[in-house]
mmCIF file of C-alpha atoms and ligand atoms in Angstrom:
data_model
loop_
_atom_site.group_PDB
_atom_site.id
_atom_site.type_symbol
_atom_site.label_atom_id
_atom_site.label_comp_id
_atom_site.label_asym_id
_atom_site.label_seq_id
_atom_site.Cartn_x
_atom_site.Cartn_y
_atom_site.Cartn_z
ATOM 1 C CA MET A 1 -11.511 -3.839 -17.944
ATOM 2 C CA LYS A 2 -12.681 -5.482 -14.773
ATOM 3 C CA LEU A 3 -10.957 -5.200 -11.284
ATOM 4 C CA TYR A 4 -11.449 -7.688 -8.544
ATOM 5 C CA TYR A 5 -10.692 -5.974 -5.388
ATOM 6 C CA HIS A 6 -11.618 -5.178 -1.863
ATOM 7 C CA PRO A 7 -12.184 -1.595 -0.708
ATOM 8 C CA VAL A 8 -10.019 -2.073 2.474
ATOM 9 C CA SER A 9 -7.186 -3.888 0.745
ATOM 10 C CA THR A 10 -3.982 -1.978 0.861
ATOM 11 C CA VAL A 11 -2.867 -3.232 -2.595
ATOM 12 C CA SER A 12 -6.176 -2.656 -4.130
ATOM 13 C CA ARG A 13 -6.391 0.984 -3.215
ATOM 14 C CA PRO A 14 -3.425 2.134 -5.175
ATOM 15 C CA VAL A 15 -4.905 0.677 -8.392
ATOM 16 C CA MET A 16 -8.321 2.218 -7.457
ATOM 17 C CA LEU A 17 -6.700 5.519 -6.809
ATOM 18 C CA PHE A 18 -4.574 5.581 -9.958
ATOM 19 C CA ALA A 19 -7.607 4.531 -12.126
ATOM 20 C CA ALA A 20 -9.856 7.181 -10.653
ATOM 21 C CA GLU A 21 -7.246 9.963 -11.030
ATOM 22 C CA SER A 22 -6.367 8.848 -14.490
ATOM 23 C CA GLY A 23 -10.010 8.584 -15.811
ATOM 24 C CA ILE A 24 -9.830 4.777 -16.404
ATOM 25 C CA ALA A 25 -13.054 3.222 -16.213
ATOM 26 C CA LEU A 26 -13.143 -0.154 -14.482
ATOM 27 C CA ASP A 27 -15.826 -2.611 -13.947
ATOM 28 C CA MET A 28 -15.388 -3.029 -10.159
ATOM 29 C CA GLN A 29 -16.005 -6.513 -8.690
ATOM 30 C CA VAL A 30 -15.701 -6.855 -4.889
ATOM 31 C CA VAL A 31 -14.107 -9.939 -3.568
ATOM 32 C CA ASP A 32 -15.284 -10.244 -0.044
ATOM 33 C CA LEU A 33 -12.263 -10.963 2.073
ATOM 34 C CA PHE A 34 -14.107 -10.544 5.312
ATOM 35 C CA THR A 35 -16.289 -13.571 4.438
ATOM 36 C CA GLY A 36 -13.564 -15.669 2.800
ATOM 37 C CA ALA A 37 -14.810 -15.219 -0.855
ATOM 38 C CA HIS A 38 -11.293 -15.317 -2.099
ATOM 39 C CA TYR A 39 -10.929 -18.924 -1.043
ATOM 40 C CA LYS A 40 -13.911 -20.167 -2.886
ATOM 41 C CA PRO A 41 -13.213 -22.103 -5.922
ATOM 42 C CA ASP A 42 -14.632 -19.598 -8.282
ATOM 43 C CA PHE A 43 -12.230 -16.911 -7.303
ATOM 44 C CA GLN A 44 -9.433 -19.332 -6.957
ATOM 45 C CA ALA A 45 -9.850 -20.298 -10.624
ATOM 46 C CA ILE A 46 -9.239 -16.507 -11.236
ATOM 47 C CA ASN A 47 -6.333 -16.229 -8.787
ATOM 48 C CA PRO A 48 -4.949 -19.334 -7.403
ATOM 49 C CA SER A 49 -3.156 -17.188 -4.855
ATOM 50 C CA SER A 50 -6.521 -16.282 -3.521
ATOM 51 C CA GLN A 51 -5.617 -12.527 -3.444
ATOM 52 C CA VAL A 52 -6.833 -9.313 -4.729
ATOM 53 C CA PRO A 53 -6.276 -7.149 -6.754
ATOM 54 C CA VAL A 54 -6.806 -8.977 -10.086
ATOM 55 C CA LEU A 55 -7.234 -7.152 -13.425
ATOM 56 C CA GLU A 56 -8.881 -8.661 -16.488
ATOM 57 C CA ASP A 57 -8.621 -6.910 -19.870
ATOM 58 C CA GLY A 58 -10.428 -9.197 -22.167
ATOM 59 C CA ASP A 59 -9.006 -12.657 -21.751
ATOM 60 C CA PHE A 60 -5.827 -11.274 -20.339
ATOM 61 C CA ARG A 61 -5.702 -11.726 -16.573
ATOM 62 C CA LEU A 62 -3.129 -10.021 -14.288
ATOM 63 C CA THR A 63 -2.305 -10.218 -10.662
ATOM 64 C CA GLU A 64 -0.005 -8.114 -8.495
ATOM 65 C CA SER A 65 -0.689 -4.543 -7.700
ATOM 66 C CA SER A 66 2.538 -3.262 -8.942
ATOM 67 C CA ALA A 67 2.269 -5.151 -12.303
ATOM 68 C CA ILE A 68 -1.403 -3.883 -12.593
ATOM 69 C CA LEU A 69 -0.454 -0.322 -12.052
ATOM 70 C CA LYS A 70 2.236 -0.488 -14.812
ATOM 71 C CA TYR A 71 -0.039 -2.148 -17.192
ATOM 72 C CA LEU A 72 -2.817 0.493 -16.609
ATOM 73 C CA ALA A 73 -0.475 3.316 -17.020
ATOM 74 C CA ASP A 74 0.963 1.882 -20.107
ATOM 75 C CA LYS A 75 -2.543 1.168 -21.425
ATOM 76 C CA VAL A 76 -3.484 4.916 -21.174
ATOM 77 C CA ASN A 77 -0.107 6.254 -22.028
ATOM 78 C CA SER A 78 0.168 7.942 -18.625
ATOM 79 C CA PRO A 79 3.028 10.137 -17.691
ATOM 80 C CA ALA A 80 2.943 8.456 -14.300
ATOM 81 C CA TYR A 81 4.885 5.649 -15.779
ATOM 82 C CA PRO A 82 7.562 7.379 -17.948
ATOM 83 C CA LYS A 83 8.900 5.848 -21.002
ATOM 84 C CA ASP A 84 12.464 7.117 -20.695
ATOM 85 C CA LEU A 85 14.626 4.108 -19.675
ATOM 86 C CA LYS A 86 16.159 5.707 -16.635
ATOM 87 C CA LEU A 87 13.028 7.639 -15.414
ATOM 88 C CA ARG A 88 11.040 4.330 -15.554
ATOM 89 C CA ALA A 89 13.895 2.174 -13.916
ATOM 90 C CA ARG A 90 13.687 4.792 -11.039
ATOM 91 C CA VAL A 91 9.832 4.233 -10.639
ATOM 92 C CA ASN A 92 10.383 0.486 -10.739
ATOM 93 C CA GLU A 93 13.016 0.743 -8.250
ATOM 94 C CA ARG A 94 10.821 2.837 -5.864
ATOM 95 C CA MET A 95 7.953 0.460 -6.196
ATOM 96 C CA ASP A 96 10.100 -2.506 -5.423
ATOM 97 C CA TRP A 97 11.611 -0.703 -2.376
ATOM 98 C CA PHE A 98 8.067 -0.109 -0.916
ATOM 99 C CA ASN A 99 6.823 -3.649 -1.816
ATOM 100 C CA THR A 100 9.763 -5.673 -0.715
ATOM 101 C CA GLY A 101 11.277 -3.627 2.035
ATOM 102 C CA PHE A 102 9.024 -0.990 3.763
ATOM 103 C CA TYR A 103 5.742 -2.730 3.384
ATOM 104 C CA ARG A 104 6.919 -6.044 4.695
ATOM 105 C CA ASP A 105 8.247 -4.665 7.911
ATOM 106 C CA PHE A 106 5.949 -1.806 8.524
ATOM 107 C CA ALA A 107 2.711 -3.667 7.753
ATOM 108 C CA TYR A 108 3.277 -7.344 8.259
ATOM 109 C CA ASN A 109 5.676 -6.789 11.214
ATOM 110 C CA LEU A 110 4.189 -3.915 13.116
ATOM 111 C CA VAL A 111 0.708 -2.965 11.976
ATOM 112 C CA TYR A 112 -1.075 -6.031 10.832
ATOM 113 C CA PRO A 113 -0.339 -8.392 13.592
ATOM 114 C CA GLN A 114 -1.984 -5.780 15.875
ATOM 115 C CA ILE A 115 -5.221 -5.261 14.057
ATOM 116 C CA PHE A 116 -5.937 -8.364 11.997
ATOM 117 C CA PRO A 117 -6.504 -11.376 14.341
ATOM 118 C CA HIS A 118 -5.252 -13.996 11.784
ATOM 119 C CA LEU A 119 -1.939 -12.191 11.560
ATOM 120 C CA LYS A 120 -1.431 -11.972 15.308
ATOM 121 C CA ARG A 121 1.247 -14.512 16.501
ATOM 122 C CA PRO A 122 -0.247 -17.076 18.711
ATOM 123 C CA ASP A 123 2.840 -16.892 21.202
ATOM 124 C CA PRO A 124 2.799 -13.615 23.007
ATOM 125 C CA THR A 125 6.714 -13.578 23.184
ATOM 126 C CA VAL A 126 6.728 -14.260 19.324
ATOM 127 C CA GLN A 127 4.197 -11.497 18.825
ATOM 128 C CA ALA A 128 6.281 -8.836 21.143
ATOM 129 C CA GLY A 129 9.423 -9.875 19.230
ATOM 130 C CA THR A 130 7.726 -9.349 15.774
ATOM 131 C CA LEU A 131 6.473 -5.939 16.825
ATOM 132 C CA ALA A 132 9.721 -4.809 18.216
ATOM 133 C CA PHE A 133 11.512 -5.994 15.118
ATOM 134 C CA GLY A 134 8.902 -4.468 12.882
ATOM 135 C CA CYS A 135 9.153 -1.110 14.855
ATOM 136 C CA ASP A 136 12.828 -0.835 14.530
ATOM 137 C CA LYS A 137 12.979 -1.797 10.961
ATOM 138 C CA SER A 138 10.242 0.536 10.064
ATOM 139 C CA LYS A 139 11.919 3.549 11.550
ATOM 140 C CA GLY A 140 15.008 2.663 9.467
ATOM 141 C CA TRP A 141 12.826 2.630 6.297
ATOM 142 C CA LEU A 142 10.913 5.752 7.171
ATOM 143 C CA LYS A 143 14.299 7.671 7.615
ATOM 144 C CA VAL A 144 15.419 6.420 4.256
ATOM 145 C CA LEU A 145 12.080 7.630 2.643
ATOM 146 C CA ASP A 146 12.293 10.917 4.402
ATOM 147 C CA GLU A 147 15.858 11.865 3.862
ATOM 148 C CA SER A 148 17.073 9.889 0.790
ATOM 149 C CA ILE A 149 14.079 9.224 -1.426
ATOM 150 C CA LEU A 150 11.929 12.300 -0.799
ATOM 151 C CA GLY A 151 14.314 14.933 0.589
ATOM 152 C CA ALA A 152 13.102 18.212 -0.983
ATOM 153 C CA ASN A 153 11.342 16.440 -3.938
ATOM 154 C CA LYS A 154 7.714 16.641 -3.984
ATOM 155 C CA PHE A 155 7.213 13.058 -4.980
ATOM 156 C CA VAL A 156 9.056 9.787 -4.549
ATOM 157 C CA CYS A 157 10.807 9.898 -8.162
ATOM 158 C CA GLY A 158 11.197 13.676 -8.371
ATOM 159 C CA ASN A 159 8.748 16.496 -8.732
ATOM 160 C CA ASP A 160 6.291 14.601 -10.944
ATOM 161 C CA ILE A 161 3.866 12.193 -9.529
ATOM 162 C CA THR A 162 4.286 8.564 -10.572
ATOM 163 C CA ILE A 163 2.704 5.201 -10.045
ATOM 164 C CA ALA A 164 5.257 4.596 -7.184
ATOM 165 C CA ASP A 165 3.616 7.452 -5.229
ATOM 166 C CA TYR A 166 0.165 5.632 -5.517
ATOM 167 C CA LEU A 167 1.549 2.510 -4.305
ATOM 168 C CA GLY A 168 3.815 3.898 -1.578
ATOM 169 C CA SER A 169 1.345 6.392 -0.022
ATOM 170 C CA ILE A 170 -1.268 3.949 0.589
ATOM 171 C CA MET A 171 1.287 1.535 2.216
ATOM 172 C CA VAL A 172 2.344 4.597 4.631
ATOM 173 C CA LEU A 173 -1.201 5.198 5.286
ATOM 174 C CA ALA A 174 -1.130 1.868 7.099
ATOM 175 C CA ALA A 175 0.298 3.891 10.049
ATOM 176 C CA GLU A 176 -3.312 5.272 10.852
ATOM 177 C CA PRO A 177 -5.077 2.406 12.401
ATOM 178 C CA VAL A 178 -2.415 1.983 15.212
ATOM 179 C CA GLY A 179 -1.751 5.691 15.549
ATOM 180 C CA CYS A 180 1.797 5.809 14.393
ATOM 181 C CA ASP A 181 2.923 9.362 14.378
ATOM 182 C CA LEU A 182 4.798 10.306 11.296
ATOM 183 C CA SER A 183 5.855 13.869 12.486
ATOM 184 C CA ALA A 184 9.416 12.809 13.125
ATOM 185 C CA TYR A 185 9.603 12.552 9.225
ATOM 186 C CA PRO A 186 8.611 15.877 7.935
ATOM 187 C CA ASN A 187 9.164 15.103 4.225
ATOM 188 C CA VAL A 188 7.159 12.005 4.553
ATOM 189 C CA SER A 189 4.222 13.867 6.213
ATOM 190 C CA ARG A 190 4.376 16.661 3.517
ATOM 191 C CA TRP A 191 4.360 14.021 0.715
ATOM 192 C CA MET A 192 1.364 12.235 2.541
ATOM 193 C CA ALA A 193 -0.516 15.672 2.595
ATOM 194 C CA THR A 194 0.105 16.134 -0.966
ATOM 195 C CA MET A 195 -1.155 12.557 -1.806
ATOM 196 C CA LYS A 196 -4.272 12.993 0.422
ATOM 197 C CA SER A 197 -5.038 16.249 -1.458
ATOM 198 C CA LEU A 198 -5.771 14.207 -4.675
ATOM 199 C CA LYS A 199 -9.444 14.549 -5.859
ATOM 200 C CA ASN A 200 -10.135 10.786 -5.287
ATOM 201 C CA TRP A 201 -8.187 10.034 -2.150
ATOM 202 C CA GLN A 202 -11.128 10.411 0.228
ATOM 203 C CA ALA A 203 -13.483 8.192 -1.663
ATOM 204 C CA VAL A 204 -11.104 5.499 -2.415
ATOM 205 C CA ASN A 205 -9.943 5.286 1.361
ATOM 206 C CA ALA A 206 -13.303 5.768 2.875
ATOM 207 C CA ALA A 207 -14.054 2.086 3.585
ATOM 208 C CA PHE A 208 -10.453 1.823 5.069
ATOM 209 C CA TYR A 209 -11.188 4.638 7.540
ATOM 210 C CA GLN A 210 -14.672 3.208 8.274
ATOM 211 C CA TYR A 211 -13.747 -0.455 8.812
ATOM 212 C CA VAL A 212 -10.015 -0.312 9.945
ATOM 213 C CA VAL A 213 -9.066 3.102 11.356
ATOM 214 C CA GLU A 214 -12.261 4.144 13.199
ATOM 215 C CA PRO A 215 -12.906 0.814 15.091
ATOM 216 C CA ASN A 216 -9.317 0.803 16.334
ATOM 217 C CA LYS A 217 -9.245 4.371 17.598
ATOM 218 C CA GLY A 218 -8.226 4.882 21.318
ATOM 219 C CA LYS A 219 -6.839 1.074 21.648
ATOM 220 C CA PRO A 220 -3.412 0.586 22.953
ATOM 221 C CA PHE A 221 -0.975 -0.305 20.309
ATOM 222 C CA VAL A 222 2.811 -0.588 19.991
ATOM 223 C CA THR A 223 3.743 2.253 17.670
ATOM 224 C CA LEU A 224 6.884 3.772 16.183
ATOM 225 C CA ALA A 225 7.353 5.620 19.454
ATOM 226 C CA ASP A 226 8.050 2.224 21.118
ATOM 227 C CA SER A 227 10.959 1.605 19.110
ATOM 228 C CA LYS A 228 14.360 0.967 20.786
ATOM 229 C CA GLN A 229 15.980 3.128 18.026
ATOM 230 C CA ALA A 230 16.401 6.846 18.778
ATOM 231 C CA VAL A 231 14.157 9.083 16.536
ATOM 232 C CA PRO A 232 16.251 9.806 13.552
ATOM 233 C CA ALA A 233 18.148 13.244 13.820
HETATM 234 N N1 GSH B 301 1.729 -8.981 -3.768
HETATM 235 C C1 GSH B 301 0.395 -8.827 -4.023
HETATM 236 C C2 GSH B 301 -0.198 -9.033 -2.559
HETATM 237 C C3 GSH B 301 -1.773 -9.101 -2.726
HETATM 238 C C4 GSH B 301 -2.406 -9.196 -1.176
HETATM 239 O O1 GSH B 301 -1.772 -9.334 -0.245
HETATM 240 N N2 GSH B 301 -3.627 -8.977 -1.232
HETATM 241 C C5 GSH B 301 -4.338 -9.202 -0.009
HETATM 242 C C6 GSH B 301 -5.391 -7.885 0.251
HETATM 243 S S1 GSH B 301 -4.390 -6.492 0.802
HETATM 244 C C7 GSH B 301 -5.316 -10.231 0.035
HETATM 245 O O2 GSH B 301 -5.864 -10.464 -1.172
HETATM 246 N N3 GSH B 301 -5.338 -11.097 1.037
HETATM 247 C C8 GSH B 301 -6.071 -12.155 1.268
HETATM 248 C C9 GSH B 301 -5.440 -13.359 1.845
HETATM 249 O O3 GSH B 301 -4.173 -13.457 1.539
HETATM 250 O O4 GSH B 301 -5.922 -14.126 2.600
HETATM 251 C C10 GSH B 301 -0.028 -7.569 -4.689
HETATM 252 O O5 GSH B 301 0.810 -6.508 -4.491
HETATM 253 O O6 GSH B 301 -1.015 -7.552 -5.302
#
């Protein structure tokens, strides 16, 4: 199987991490988002949405990180995507929660407009409003993650790791380039420490640290601390 990816991409890395941890061999094909390779006709023929990741399994092509994780897990019969109807529904629920709730507000309304020039709003008032909105919404999502989703559980669907943990933890890692402190969320911090101890975590996230976290160190950013909402009790 072939994976079109970029090593910095937030939605490529969960697939890379899950594949590495599960011993799934993938033919890795970089699509250089930094030089606009995803807008070239040869890649648009593969994914008209001009995005990574894309999985190819023979003549079957699949986009969307969440769908790719589910496909790969089923392909190797992984316990990280349980077969039981209700356990599986819970994994799907958590993945949708990260993808359509947390990630949208945390990454696209708080972190990315500050570190990726093409996602910065051209009008300073709009930029400030976007960040303030993203900040407040993110605090709400993190409170839910900390208290209701994780609580005393080791992972987001209970005490066994699932593909929802691979997806969600890489999304939460987006906190690091802007220096968002997660210590107000002890269960999130504990879960992230567990995920960071995975054998392949460092290798999979090395380019993200090199090209995104390190160059932004020491710069002034709006962080969760700037939210108008009080820190959750
Ligand atoms: N919903 C898609 C999102 C894919 C996505 O946003 N990929 C980013 C990399 S993190 C990308 O390819 N961006 C290039 C662009 O949109 O210009 C997924 O989960 O796979």
